Amino acid sequence: MPAIGRKHIELAMKWLPSAATYGTGAGLTLLYFTDWKLVLQYMPYYGGKFKE
């Protein structure tokens, strides 16, 4: 008996866009709260606070 069948793969493909959206949101939230200058300096509007 296979652990992952066709039905499981179909369900995963349906959830993939939602998982990607929430993952992106979580990543951006992490960047915002950690104030990671290496990445955030290139974001429009928010990066202006790092101008020297």
Tab-separated table of C-alpha atoms in Angstrom:
chain	number	residue	atom	x	y	z
A	1	MET	CA	0.000	0.000	0.000
A	2	PRO	CA	1.632	3.294	-1.073
A	3	ALA	CA	1.926	6.040	1.509
A	4	ILE	CA	1.238	8.816	-0.990
A	5	GLY	CA	-1.332	8.154	-3.632
A	6	ARG	CA	-2.826	10.030	-6.548
A	7	LYS	CA	-5.525	11.547	-4.358
A	8	HIS	CA	-2.938	13.033	-1.989
A	9	ILE	CA	-1.007	14.576	-4.866
A	10	GLU	CA	-4.189	16.133	-6.278
A	11	LEU	CA	-5.045	17.623	-2.890
A	12	ALA	CA	-1.513	18.997	-2.495
A	13	MET	CA	-1.712	20.659	-5.919
A	14	LYS	CA	-4.960	22.381	-4.926
A	15	TRP	CA	-3.378	23.745	-1.722
A	16	LEU	CA	-0.121	24.851	-3.364
A	17	PRO	CA	-1.198	28.440	-4.273
A	18	SER	CA	-2.524	29.071	-0.756
A	19	ALA	CA	0.592	27.613	0.851
A	20	ALA	CA	2.824	29.779	-1.370
A	21	THR	CA	0.821	32.900	-0.504
A	22	TYR	CA	0.952	32.283	3.238
A	23	GLY	CA	4.630	31.348	3.039
A	24	THR	CA	5.457	34.572	1.214
A	25	GLY	CA	3.476	36.588	3.742
A	26	ALA	CA	5.230	34.877	6.617
A	27	GLY	CA	8.625	35.543	5.040
A	28	LEU	CA	7.879	39.235	4.526
A	29	THR	CA	6.589	39.505	8.098
A	30	LEU	CA	9.805	37.941	9.363
A	31	LEU	CA	11.850	40.440	7.350
A	32	TYR	CA	9.784	43.336	8.697
A	33	PHE	CA	10.156	42.358	12.352
A	34	THR	CA	13.836	41.420	12.134
A	35	ASP	CA	14.630	44.593	10.147
A	36	TRP	CA	17.091	42.711	7.931
A	37	LYS	CA	18.905	45.568	6.148
A	38	LEU	CA	20.625	43.296	3.600
A	39	VAL	CA	17.279	42.554	1.899
A	40	LEU	CA	15.001	45.377	3.012
A	41	GLN	CA	17.215	48.141	1.610
A	42	TYR	CA	16.060	47.136	-1.889
A	43	MET	CA	12.312	47.184	-1.124
A	44	PRO	CA	10.488	50.228	-2.519
A	45	TYR	CA	9.381	52.857	0.036
A	46	TYR	CA	10.539	50.826	3.062
A	47	GLY	CA	14.167	50.835	1.893
A	48	GLY	CA	14.306	54.640	2.180
A	49	LYS	CA	14.872	54.381	5.902
A	50	PHE	CA	18.318	52.849	5.233
A	51	LYS	CA	19.643	55.738	3.122
A	52	GLU	CA	22.929	56.984	4.536
